[in-house]
Amino acid sequence: MYATTDTLATAPAAQGGRSRWLALYTLCAGMLMIVLDVTVVNVALPAIQDDLGFTSSSLAWVVNAYLIAFGGLLLLAGRLGDLLGRRNVFTAGLVVFTAASVLCGLAGSQEVLVIARFIQGVGGALTSAVILGMIVTLFPEPREQAKAIGMYAFVASAGGSIGLLAGGVLTQAISWHWIFFVNLPIGVLTVVFAVKLIEKDKGLGIGKGTDVPGAVLITAALMVGVFTIVKPAAELGWTAPRTLVLTAVTLVLLAGFIVREATAANPLVPLRIFRSRTLTGANLVQALSSSGMFGIFFLGSLYLQRVLGYDALEIGLAFLPTTVVMGLLSVRYSEKLVMRFGPRRPLIFGLSLIVVGLALFTQAPVGGNYFVHVLPVLVLLGLGGGICFPALMGLSMSDVKPEDAGLASGLIGTMGEVGAALGLAVLATLSATRTAAVADTKPTLDALTDGYHLSFAIAAAIVAAAVAIAAIVMRPAKRQPEEQSDNEDLVLEAA
């Protein structure tokens, strides 16, 4: 089933009727604000650099400061939602994110902007880490849960391409400051509606999971790990001494965290949660698929800009078909596919479409035509994402007890964030290395295209590995006769 019988039996009573869907829209609005911020800033980076005098190397900290805080705190934020109440953590995160956005918009120096971006990352982690757990609690019934998760998955996966368009429009029409200022009315309204529409949950209480050493170890490990990926690994290479030292530090911190969680009376992350093959497999698939998809959105934008000569607004418009297709499938059809075939088969099929799209992108030439060489790729990515991501989100929560919903939600978010950072660093580094290797023998545009082609091919291989894991690891468990009968009734009704 899409949600386990045990989960349904022990979940808190869901809110009634229309208010649940209004609460879902509020949660999705909060998530959209977080997701948009990532790509909207990327588009505005040249304008920020010119205005505040960033060097090319220091400019990366506008992005990295956010990623380090966001990726490092997701898991801790998810667990805090279980302990302190998920609505409390969600609204606190919105307040922090919105206030930091205003500070970013007012920033008149490099230091203020980077610090404000770090604070934004803290707020983003608190906000987004608990959303999936809240959705599962609001919609315990399988069919409604599938539809709600489809809407969430669309916002979480397609919001980035909307950010490209919004960033181009705001930066060119007004100024880069407004990519941050627009968060103020959205954030305030979202907080107001969250307080009014989402029932307050009590949480387990801080005494049920006060694991300060575990929290310090995992947060430090994730922050050091993300920093290693986005800074020394991307700039100096994976075998550079600084990269190797920081990688070793990350591994030592992770090992210490595992030992702590295995022995703590009230662990931050109970290791029993990983006994579920479905949960473990879903997180591996999330990491790999995020590695391939996030890196390609970034490098695909560079291909359109540097090779085909697109400006910021044209890049945003170019990626719009991915958003439209993904949104149509996620909101209108993903729930029907999951109820008809179960979540595993749509997951595998959707990921396979992404692999085909990425492989097709390796054929885009220097003088490429958008409708011939780019649009088919983006449509395939939209189709694949719209089919597979809602199914993946549902699978990641399907075997989770209500009291662990925030933790599982934070975990899947963490794997996606770390996977995206790792994928971007690896693909960007390999692309640049390939371009440099052929720069002496090929024209500039041909050398750039060769580098992008290599990255597109590797991204396709990474997502293909996710397909293999989904097929091998995430095999459906044997069901009890009563549960099988319930599922068959749901399938017949959906058909």
Short mmCIF file of C-alpha atoms in Angstrom, two decimals:
data_model
loop_
_atom_site.label_atom_id
_atom_site.label_comp_id
_atom_site.label_asym_id
_atom_site.label_seq_id
_atom_site.Cartn_x
_atom_site.Cartn_y
_atom_site.Cartn_z
CA MET A 1 0.00 0.00 0.00
CA TYR A 2 1.01 3.59 -0.43
CA ALA A 3 0.97 4.12 3.33
CA THR A 4 1.33 1.26 5.78
CA THR A 5 -1.58 -0.02 7.83
CA ASP A 6 0.35 0.64 11.04
CA THR A 7 0.99 4.21 10.01
CA LEU A 8 -2.67 4.81 9.28
CA ALA A 9 -3.76 3.28 12.55
CA THR A 10 -1.49 5.40 14.70
CA ALA A 11 -1.50 8.69 12.77
CA PRO A 12 -3.19 11.66 14.39
CA ALA A 13 -6.62 12.50 13.15
CA ALA A 14 -6.33 14.52 9.96
CA GLN A 15 -7.93 17.90 9.55
CA GLY A 16 -11.28 17.90 7.90
CA GLY A 17 -12.36 18.60 4.36
CA ARG A 18 -11.34 21.74 2.55
CA SER A 19 -8.99 23.02 5.26
CA ARG A 20 -6.57 20.15 4.66
CA TRP A 21 -6.11 21.16 1.04
CA LEU A 22 -5.72 24.81 2.00
CA ALA A 23 -3.09 23.68 4.50
CA LEU A 24 -1.36 21.72 1.71
CA TYR A 25 -1.29 24.81 -0.52
CA THR A 26 0.28 26.73 2.36
CA LEU A 27 2.98 24.08 2.81
CA CYS A 28 3.66 24.07 -0.94
CA ALA A 29 3.92 27.88 -0.95
CA GLY A 30 6.58 27.67 1.75
CA MET A 31 8.46 24.99 -0.20
CA LEU A 32 8.21 26.94 -3.44
CA MET A 33 9.78 30.00 -1.81
CA ILE A 34 12.71 27.86 -0.65
CA VAL A 35 13.20 26.09 -3.99
CA LEU A 36 12.88 29.25 -6.07
CA ASP A 37 15.60 30.93 -4.05
CA VAL A 38 18.27 28.48 -5.23
CA THR A 39 17.95 29.10 -8.98
CA VAL A 40 16.71 32.68 -8.80
CA VAL A 41 20.04 33.62 -7.19
CA ASN A 42 22.05 31.76 -9.83
CA VAL A 43 20.55 33.90 -12.58
CA ALA A 44 21.31 37.11 -10.67
CA LEU A 45 24.95 36.27 -9.82
CA PRO A 46 26.52 38.39 -12.62
CA ALA A 47 24.55 41.47 -11.49
CA ILE A 48 25.46 40.81 -7.83
CA GLN A 49 29.12 40.49 -8.80
CA ASP A 50 29.14 43.80 -10.66
CA ASP A 51 27.30 45.67 -7.90
CA LEU A 52 29.18 44.42 -4.84
CA GLY A 53 32.58 43.80 -6.42
CA PHE A 54 32.85 40.06 -5.88
CA THR A 55 35.73 38.24 -7.55
CA SER A 56 34.91 35.11 -9.54
CA SER A 57 36.09 32.86 -6.69
CA SER A 58 34.43 34.81 -3.85
CA LEU A 59 31.13 35.00 -5.78
CA ALA A 60 30.67 31.26 -5.22
CA TRP A 61 30.11 31.98 -1.51
CA VAL A 62 26.78 33.62 -2.32
CA VAL A 63 25.59 30.10 -3.24
CA ASN A 64 27.86 28.03 -1.00
CA ALA A 65 26.96 29.82 2.25
CA TYR A 66 23.32 28.88 1.68
CA LEU A 67 24.06 25.29 0.65
CA ILE A 68 26.30 24.59 3.64
CA ALA A 69 23.71 25.76 6.18
CA PHE A 70 20.79 24.21 4.32
CA GLY A 71 22.38 20.82 3.69
CA GLY A 72 23.99 20.66 7.10
CA LEU A 73 20.83 21.33 9.11
CA LEU A 74 18.12 19.42 7.21
CA LEU A 75 18.40 16.20 9.19
CA LEU A 76 18.53 17.98 12.55
CA ALA A 77 15.60 20.20 11.54
CA GLY A 78 13.50 17.18 10.62
CA ARG A 79 14.08 15.58 14.00
CA LEU A 80 13.34 18.85 15.79
CA GLY A 81 9.98 18.82 14.05
CA ASP A 82 9.19 15.45 15.65
CA LEU A 83 10.27 16.70 19.09
CA LEU A 84 9.01 20.29 19.16
CA GLY A 85 6.05 20.08 16.81
CA ARG A 86 6.31 20.25 13.03
CA ARG A 87 4.14 23.35 12.66
CA ASN A 88 6.30 25.20 15.18
CA VAL A 89 9.48 24.35 13.28
CA PHE A 90 7.87 25.15 9.90
CA THR A 91 6.70 28.61 10.95
CA ALA A 92 9.96 29.39 12.77
CA GLY A 93 11.87 28.51 9.62
CA LEU A 94 9.65 30.77 7.52
CA VAL A 95 10.25 33.69 9.87
CA VAL A 96 14.03 33.18 9.80
CA PHE A 97 14.09 32.72 6.00
CA THR A 98 11.92 35.79 5.35
CA ALA A 99 13.92 38.04 7.68
CA ALA A 100 17.18 36.86 6.15
CA SER A 101 15.79 37.50 2.65
CA VAL A 102 15.14 41.15 3.56
CA LEU A 103 18.68 41.39 4.91
CA CYS A 104 20.00 39.94 1.64
CA GLY A 105 18.06 42.53 -0.35
CA LEU A 106 19.42 45.36 1.80
CA ALA A 107 23.01 44.07 1.71
CA GLY A 108 25.48 46.71 0.62
CA SER A 109 28.63 44.64 1.13
CA GLN A 110 29.91 41.18 0.33
CA GLU A 111 30.16 40.18 3.99
CA VAL A 112 26.57 41.10 4.84
CA LEU A 113 25.20 39.23 1.82
CA VAL A 114 27.15 36.03 2.56
CA ILE A 115 26.15 36.05 6.25
CA ALA A 116 22.52 36.70 5.33
CA ARG A 117 22.62 33.84 2.82
CA PHE A 118 23.88 31.49 5.56
CA ILE A 119 20.96 32.54 7.78
CA GLN A 120 18.63 31.98 4.83
CA GLY A 121 19.96 28.43 4.62
CA VAL A 122 19.14 27.87 8.30
CA GLY A 123 15.57 29.07 7.73
CA GLY A 124 15.25 27.04 4.56
CA ALA A 125 16.30 23.86 6.35
CA LEU A 126 13.84 24.40 9.20
CA THR A 127 11.00 25.11 6.78
CA SER A 128 11.49 22.38 4.20
CA ALA A 129 12.65 19.52 6.44
CA VAL A 130 9.24 18.95 8.05
CA ILE A 131 6.89 19.52 5.10
CA LEU A 132 6.71 15.96 3.79
CA GLY A 133 6.04 14.61 7.29
CA MET A 134 3.22 17.13 7.73
CA ILE A 135 1.66 16.11 4.41
CA VAL A 136 1.67 12.42 5.34
CA THR A 137 -0.04 13.27 8.62
CA LEU A 138 -2.63 15.51 6.94
CA PHE A 139 -3.49 12.90 4.29
CA PRO A 140 -3.38 9.37 5.75
CA GLU A 141 -5.77 7.95 3.12
CA PRO A 142 -3.69 6.41 0.28
CA ARG A 143 -5.38 8.05 -2.71
CA GLU A 144 -5.44 11.55 -1.21
CA GLN A 145 -1.88 11.10 0.06
CA ALA A 146 -0.70 10.20 -3.44
CA LYS A 147 -2.35 13.31 -4.89
CA ALA A 148 -0.97 15.58 -2.15
CA ILE A 149 2.55 14.20 -2.49
CA GLY A 150 2.27 14.69 -6.26
CA MET A 151 1.64 18.40 -5.73
CA TYR A 152 4.52 18.64 -3.26
CA ALA A 153 6.89 16.76 -5.59
CA PHE A 154 6.03 19.13 -8.45
CA VAL A 155 6.86 22.18 -6.34
CA ALA A 156 10.06 20.61 -4.97
CA SER A 157 11.37 19.43 -8.35
CA ALA A 158 10.01 21.90 -10.91
CA GLY A 159 10.25 25.06 -8.82
CA GLY A 160 13.90 25.44 -9.81
CA SER A 161 13.08 26.03 -13.46
CA ILE A 162 10.43 28.59 -12.45
CA GLY A 163 13.19 30.32 -10.49
CA LEU A 164 15.28 30.66 -13.65
CA LEU A 165 12.42 32.56 -15.30
CA ALA A 166 11.60 34.67 -12.24
CA GLY A 167 15.26 35.52 -11.70
CA GLY A 168 15.67 36.66 -15.27
CA VAL A 169 12.56 38.84 -15.17
CA LEU A 170 13.31 40.50 -11.81
CA THR A 171 17.01 41.04 -12.45
CA GLN A 172 16.54 42.55 -15.88
CA ALA A 173 13.34 44.51 -15.19
CA ILE A 174 14.20 45.92 -11.72
CA SER A 175 17.39 44.84 -9.91
CA TRP A 176 18.92 41.82 -8.19
CA HIS A 177 17.76 43.14 -4.79
CA TRP A 178 14.17 42.25 -5.66
CA ILE A 179 14.86 38.54 -6.01
CA PHE A 180 15.11 38.66 -2.21
CA PHE A 181 12.52 41.34 -1.43
CA VAL A 182 9.71 39.35 -3.10
CA ASN A 183 10.08 36.77 -0.33
CA LEU A 184 8.76 39.27 2.25
CA PRO A 185 5.06 39.31 1.25
CA ILE A 186 5.12 35.61 0.37
CA GLY A 187 6.75 34.68 3.67
CA VAL A 188 4.43 36.81 5.80
CA LEU A 189 1.29 35.47 4.10
CA THR A 190 2.52 31.90 4.36
CA VAL A 191 3.15 32.26 8.11
CA VAL A 192 -0.32 33.77 8.65
CA PHE A 193 -2.04 30.99 6.70
CA ALA A 194 0.09 28.31 8.38
CA VAL A 195 -0.99 29.46 11.84
CA LYS A 196 -4.65 29.62 10.77
CA LEU A 197 -4.91 26.47 8.65
CA ILE A 198 -2.47 23.92 10.05
CA GLU A 199 -3.38 22.30 13.34
CA LYS A 200 -0.72 22.63 16.00
CA ASP A 201 0.95 19.32 16.84
CA LYS A 202 2.44 18.86 20.28
CA GLY A 203 5.52 16.84 19.35
CA LEU A 204 7.19 14.15 21.42
CA GLY A 205 8.89 16.66 23.70
CA ILE A 206 12.54 17.59 23.83
CA GLY A 207 13.15 14.99 26.55
CA LYS A 208 12.33 12.19 24.11
CA GLY A 209 15.27 12.89 21.85
CA THR A 210 17.72 15.31 23.39
CA ASP A 211 20.87 13.97 21.80
CA VAL A 212 23.18 16.98 21.78
CA PRO A 213 26.38 15.04 20.89
CA GLY A 214 24.56 13.32 18.01
CA ALA A 215 23.16 16.62 16.76
CA VAL A 216 26.61 18.26 16.86
CA LEU A 217 28.28 15.32 15.10
CA ILE A 218 25.78 14.97 12.22
CA THR A 219 25.44 18.72 11.67
CA ALA A 220 29.21 19.17 11.63
CA ALA A 221 29.64 16.16 9.32
CA LEU A 222 27.07 17.43 6.83
CA MET A 223 28.37 21.00 6.87
CA VAL A 224 32.00 19.91 6.43
CA GLY A 225 30.93 17.43 3.75
CA VAL A 226 28.91 19.97 1.75
CA PHE A 227 31.72 22.52 2.12
CA THR A 228 34.22 19.96 0.82
CA ILE A 229 32.05 19.27 -2.21
CA VAL A 230 31.26 22.85 -3.20
CA LYS A 231 34.64 24.42 -2.42
CA PRO A 232 37.96 22.45 -2.44
CA ALA A 233 36.66 19.50 -4.49
CA ALA A 234 35.12 21.76 -7.13
CA GLU A 235 38.05 24.21 -7.27
CA LEU A 236 41.14 22.13 -6.46
CA GLY A 237 40.07 18.63 -7.49
CA TRP A 238 39.12 15.47 -5.65
CA THR A 239 42.70 14.36 -5.02
CA ALA A 240 43.96 17.69 -3.70
CA PRO A 241 45.42 17.43 -0.15
CA ARG A 242 42.86 19.86 1.29
CA THR A 243 40.00 17.89 -0.25
CA LEU A 244 41.32 14.59 1.09
CA VAL A 245 41.83 15.99 4.60
CA LEU A 246 38.32 17.43 4.77
CA THR A 247 36.87 14.20 3.35
CA ALA A 248 38.63 12.28 6.12
CA VAL A 249 37.26 14.70 8.72
CA THR A 250 33.75 14.19 7.32
CA LEU A 251 34.09 10.40 7.49
CA VAL A 252 35.40 10.52 11.08
CA LEU A 253 32.48 12.71 12.13
CA LEU A 254 30.01 10.37 10.42
CA ALA A 255 31.59 7.34 12.09
CA GLY A 256 31.35 9.08 15.45
CA PHE A 257 27.70 9.89 14.78
CA ILE A 258 26.86 6.26 13.94
CA VAL A 259 28.58 5.02 17.11
CA ARG A 260 26.72 7.64 19.15
CA GLU A 261 23.33 6.74 17.67
CA ALA A 262 23.91 3.04 18.28
CA THR A 263 24.59 3.63 21.98
CA ALA A 264 22.47 6.68 22.94
CA ALA A 265 19.38 6.15 25.08
CA ASN A 266 17.41 8.73 23.04
CA PRO A 267 19.21 8.96 19.69
CA LEU A 268 18.65 11.86 17.34
CA VAL A 269 18.37 9.38 14.45
CA PRO A 270 17.28 5.90 15.60
CA LEU A 271 19.23 3.51 13.38
CA ARG A 272 16.21 1.19 13.29
CA ILE A 273 14.73 3.50 10.68
CA PHE A 274 17.22 2.12 8.14
CA ARG A 275 15.95 -1.45 8.57
CA SER A 276 13.34 -0.61 5.96
CA ARG A 277 14.59 -1.54 2.50
CA THR A 278 12.05 0.82 1.01
CA LEU A 279 13.25 3.82 3.03
CA THR A 280 16.94 3.04 2.46
CA GLY A 281 16.41 2.44 -1.25
CA ALA A 282 14.34 5.61 -1.64
CA ASN A 283 17.09 7.71 -0.07
CA LEU A 284 19.74 6.17 -2.35
CA VAL A 285 17.56 6.84 -5.39
CA GLN A 286 16.96 10.39 -4.19
CA ALA A 287 20.69 11.06 -3.85
CA LEU A 288 21.52 9.65 -7.30
CA SER A 289 18.61 11.21 -9.18
CA SER A 290 19.29 14.60 -7.57
CA SER A 291 22.95 14.31 -8.58
CA GLY A 292 22.02 13.86 -12.21
CA MET A 293 19.11 16.29 -12.45
CA PHE A 294 20.48 19.28 -10.50
CA GLY A 295 23.82 19.18 -12.28
CA ILE A 296 22.13 19.08 -15.65
CA PHE A 297 19.90 22.08 -14.94
CA PHE A 298 23.05 24.03 -14.09
CA LEU A 299 25.20 22.79 -16.98
CA GLY A 300 22.28 22.88 -19.40
CA SER A 301 21.85 26.57 -18.53
CA LEU A 302 25.54 27.12 -19.26
CA TYR A 303 25.20 25.35 -22.62
CA LEU A 304 22.31 27.64 -23.56
CA GLN A 305 24.20 30.72 -22.38
CA ARG A 306 27.76 30.09 -23.54
CA VAL A 307 27.20 27.99 -26.65
CA LEU A 308 23.81 29.10 -27.97
CA GLY A 309 24.06 32.69 -26.67
CA TYR A 310 20.85 32.86 -24.58
CA ASP A 311 20.37 35.63 -22.01
CA ALA A 312 18.92 35.10 -18.50
CA LEU A 313 15.28 35.58 -19.53
CA GLU A 314 15.64 33.31 -22.58
CA ILE A 315 17.14 30.57 -20.41
CA GLY A 316 14.19 30.79 -18.03
CA LEU A 317 11.73 30.56 -20.93
CA ALA A 318 13.69 27.67 -22.45
CA PHE A 319 13.24 25.55 -19.31
CA LEU A 320 9.55 26.39 -18.96
CA PRO A 321 8.34 23.25 -20.85
CA THR A 322 9.95 21.06 -18.18
CA THR A 323 7.96 22.86 -15.51
CA VAL A 324 4.68 22.69 -17.44
CA VAL A 325 4.98 18.99 -18.25
CA MET A 326 6.14 18.07 -14.77
CA GLY A 327 3.36 20.08 -13.18
CA LEU A 328 0.66 18.54 -15.37
CA LEU A 329 1.77 15.01 -14.54
CA SER A 330 2.48 15.62 -10.85
CA VAL A 331 -0.82 17.35 -10.10
CA ARG A 332 -3.22 15.59 -12.47
CA TYR A 333 -1.93 12.11 -13.21
CA SER A 334 0.74 10.94 -10.73
CA GLU A 335 -1.85 9.93 -8.12
CA LYS A 336 -3.74 7.84 -10.71
CA LEU A 337 -0.55 6.13 -11.86
CA VAL A 338 0.49 5.32 -8.29
CA MET A 339 -2.94 3.96 -7.38
CA ARG A 340 -3.13 1.92 -10.61
CA PHE A 341 0.39 0.47 -10.71
CA GLY A 342 1.79 1.10 -7.23
CA PRO A 343 4.67 3.56 -6.68
CA ARG A 344 7.57 1.32 -7.74
CA ARG A 345 6.75 0.90 -11.44
CA PRO A 346 6.11 4.63 -12.09
CA LEU A 347 9.37 5.36 -10.26
CA ILE A 348 11.38 3.05 -12.52
CA PHE A 349 9.62 4.22 -15.71
CA GLY A 350 10.03 7.92 -14.86
CA LEU A 351 13.72 7.53 -14.02
CA SER A 352 14.23 5.67 -17.30
CA LEU A 353 12.73 8.58 -19.24
CA ILE A 354 15.19 10.91 -17.50
CA VAL A 355 18.07 8.64 -18.54
CA VAL A 356 16.90 8.77 -22.17
CA GLY A 357 16.60 12.57 -22.02
CA LEU A 358 20.09 13.00 -20.57
CA ALA A 359 21.55 10.63 -23.14
CA LEU A 360 19.82 12.60 -25.90
CA PHE A 361 21.38 15.82 -24.60
CA THR A 362 24.83 14.45 -25.45
CA GLN A 363 23.92 14.96 -29.13
CA ALA A 364 23.27 18.73 -28.85
CA PRO A 365 25.80 20.39 -31.22
CA VAL A 366 27.53 23.78 -31.21
CA GLY A 367 24.99 25.28 -33.59
CA GLY A 368 22.09 23.51 -31.93
CA ASN A 369 18.47 24.31 -32.63
CA TYR A 370 16.28 24.67 -29.55
CA PHE A 371 13.27 22.80 -30.97
CA VAL A 372 15.39 19.95 -32.35
CA HIS A 373 18.15 19.48 -29.78
CA VAL A 374 16.92 21.00 -26.49
CA LEU A 375 13.12 20.92 -26.30
CA PRO A 376 12.82 17.09 -26.65
CA VAL A 377 15.31 16.70 -23.80
CA LEU A 378 13.42 19.07 -21.53
CA VAL A 379 10.10 17.40 -22.30
CA LEU A 380 11.56 14.00 -21.42
CA LEU A 381 12.99 15.38 -18.18
CA GLY A 382 9.59 16.86 -17.35
CA LEU A 383 7.79 13.62 -18.14
CA GLY A 384 10.25 11.55 -16.15
CA GLY A 385 10.29 13.90 -13.17
CA GLY A 386 6.52 14.26 -13.10
CA ILE A 387 6.09 10.48 -13.04
CA CYS A 388 8.93 9.38 -10.75
CA PHE A 389 9.34 12.08 -8.07
CA PRO A 390 5.84 11.85 -6.55
CA ALA A 391 6.22 8.07 -6.40
CA LEU A 392 9.66 8.44 -4.78
CA MET A 393 8.38 10.87 -2.13
CA GLY A 394 5.57 8.49 -1.28
CA LEU A 395 7.89 5.49 -1.04
CA SER A 396 10.27 7.38 1.22
CA MET A 397 7.48 7.82 3.79
CA SER A 398 5.54 4.58 3.27
CA ASP A 399 7.17 2.52 6.06
CA VAL A 400 7.64 5.37 8.54
CA LYS A 401 5.92 5.59 11.91
CA PRO A 402 4.13 8.89 12.64
CA GLU A 403 6.58 9.82 15.38
CA ASP A 404 9.46 9.51 12.88
CA ALA A 405 7.78 11.38 10.02
CA GLY A 406 9.79 14.57 10.51
CA LEU A 407 13.04 12.62 10.68
CA ALA A 408 12.25 10.71 7.47
CA SER A 409 11.21 13.93 5.75
CA GLY A 410 14.46 15.61 6.76
CA LEU A 411 16.43 12.54 5.70
CA ILE A 412 15.06 12.46 2.16
CA GLY A 413 15.67 16.20 1.90
CA THR A 414 19.23 15.80 3.14
CA MET A 415 19.99 13.07 0.63
CA GLY A 416 18.60 15.23 -2.16
CA GLU A 417 20.63 18.27 -1.10
CA VAL A 418 23.89 16.39 -0.61
CA GLY A 419 23.31 14.48 -3.84
CA ALA A 420 22.67 17.72 -5.73
CA ALA A 421 25.82 19.36 -4.33
CA LEU A 422 27.92 16.28 -5.06
CA GLY A 423 26.48 15.90 -8.57
CA LEU A 424 27.04 19.56 -9.41
CA ALA A 425 30.63 19.48 -8.15
CA VAL A 426 31.49 16.26 -9.98
CA LEU A 427 29.79 17.13 -13.26
CA ALA A 428 31.06 20.72 -13.34
CA THR A 429 34.61 19.62 -12.54
CA LEU A 430 34.62 16.87 -15.18
CA SER A 431 33.11 19.22 -17.75
CA ALA A 432 35.77 21.88 -17.11
CA THR A 433 38.54 19.26 -17.17
CA ARG A 434 37.34 17.88 -20.50
CA THR A 435 37.05 21.36 -21.99
CA ALA A 436 40.59 22.25 -20.89
CA ALA A 437 41.95 18.99 -22.31
CA VAL A 438 40.69 19.69 -25.84
CA ALA A 439 40.98 23.50 -25.80
CA ASP A 440 44.28 23.45 -27.73
CA THR A 441 42.90 21.31 -30.56
CA LYS A 442 39.33 22.60 -30.93
CA PRO A 443 37.60 25.99 -31.20
CA THR A 444 36.29 27.41 -27.92
CA LEU A 445 32.63 26.56 -28.48
CA ASP A 446 33.48 23.01 -29.57
CA ALA A 447 35.65 22.52 -26.48
CA LEU A 448 32.86 23.79 -24.21
CA THR A 449 30.33 21.51 -25.91
CA ASP A 450 32.62 18.49 -25.50
CA GLY A 451 32.78 19.19 -21.78
CA TYR A 452 29.02 19.49 -21.48
CA HIS A 453 28.50 16.29 -23.48
CA LEU A 454 30.73 14.35 -21.07
CA SER A 455 28.76 15.65 -18.10
CA PHE A 456 25.43 14.81 -19.73
CA ALA A 457 26.62 11.25 -20.36
CA ILE A 458 27.84 10.80 -16.78
CA ALA A 459 24.58 12.23 -15.44
CA ALA A 460 22.68 9.67 -17.52
CA ALA A 461 24.84 6.90 -16.00
CA ILE A 462 24.19 8.18 -12.47
CA VAL A 463 20.41 8.17 -12.96
CA ALA A 464 20.69 4.72 -14.60
CA ALA A 465 22.25 3.52 -11.34
CA ALA A 466 19.18 4.92 -9.54
CA VAL A 467 16.99 2.84 -11.88
CA ALA A 468 18.95 -0.29 -10.95
CA ILE A 469 18.57 0.40 -7.22
CA ALA A 470 14.84 1.02 -7.61
CA ALA A 471 14.46 -2.27 -9.50
CA ILE A 472 16.66 -4.43 -7.25
CA VAL A 473 16.48 -2.98 -3.74
CA MET A 474 12.94 -1.59 -3.63
CA ARG A 475 11.09 -4.81 -4.29
CA PRO A 476 7.55 -4.82 -2.92
CA ALA A 477 7.19 -6.63 0.40
CA LYS A 478 4.86 -9.59 0.76
CA ARG A 479 1.48 -8.43 2.00
CA GLN A 480 -1.00 -9.96 4.35
CA PRO A 481 -4.20 -11.31 2.70
CA GLU A 482 -6.36 -8.53 4.21
CA GLU A 483 -3.95 -5.82 3.06
CA GLN A 484 -3.81 -7.29 -0.45
CA SER A 485 -7.61 -7.31 -0.61
CA ASP A 486 -7.72 -3.66 0.46
CA ASN A 487 -5.21 -2.73 -2.22
CA GLU A 488 -7.11 -4.58 -4.93
CA ASP A 489 -10.29 -2.73 -3.97
CA LEU A 490 -8.45 0.60 -4.22
CA VAL A 491 -6.99 -0.27 -7.61
CA LEU A 492 -10.38 -1.36 -8.99
CA GLU A 493 -11.97 1.82 -7.68
CA ALA A 494 -9.20 3.98 -9.18
CA ALA A 495 -9.52 2.21 -12.53
#
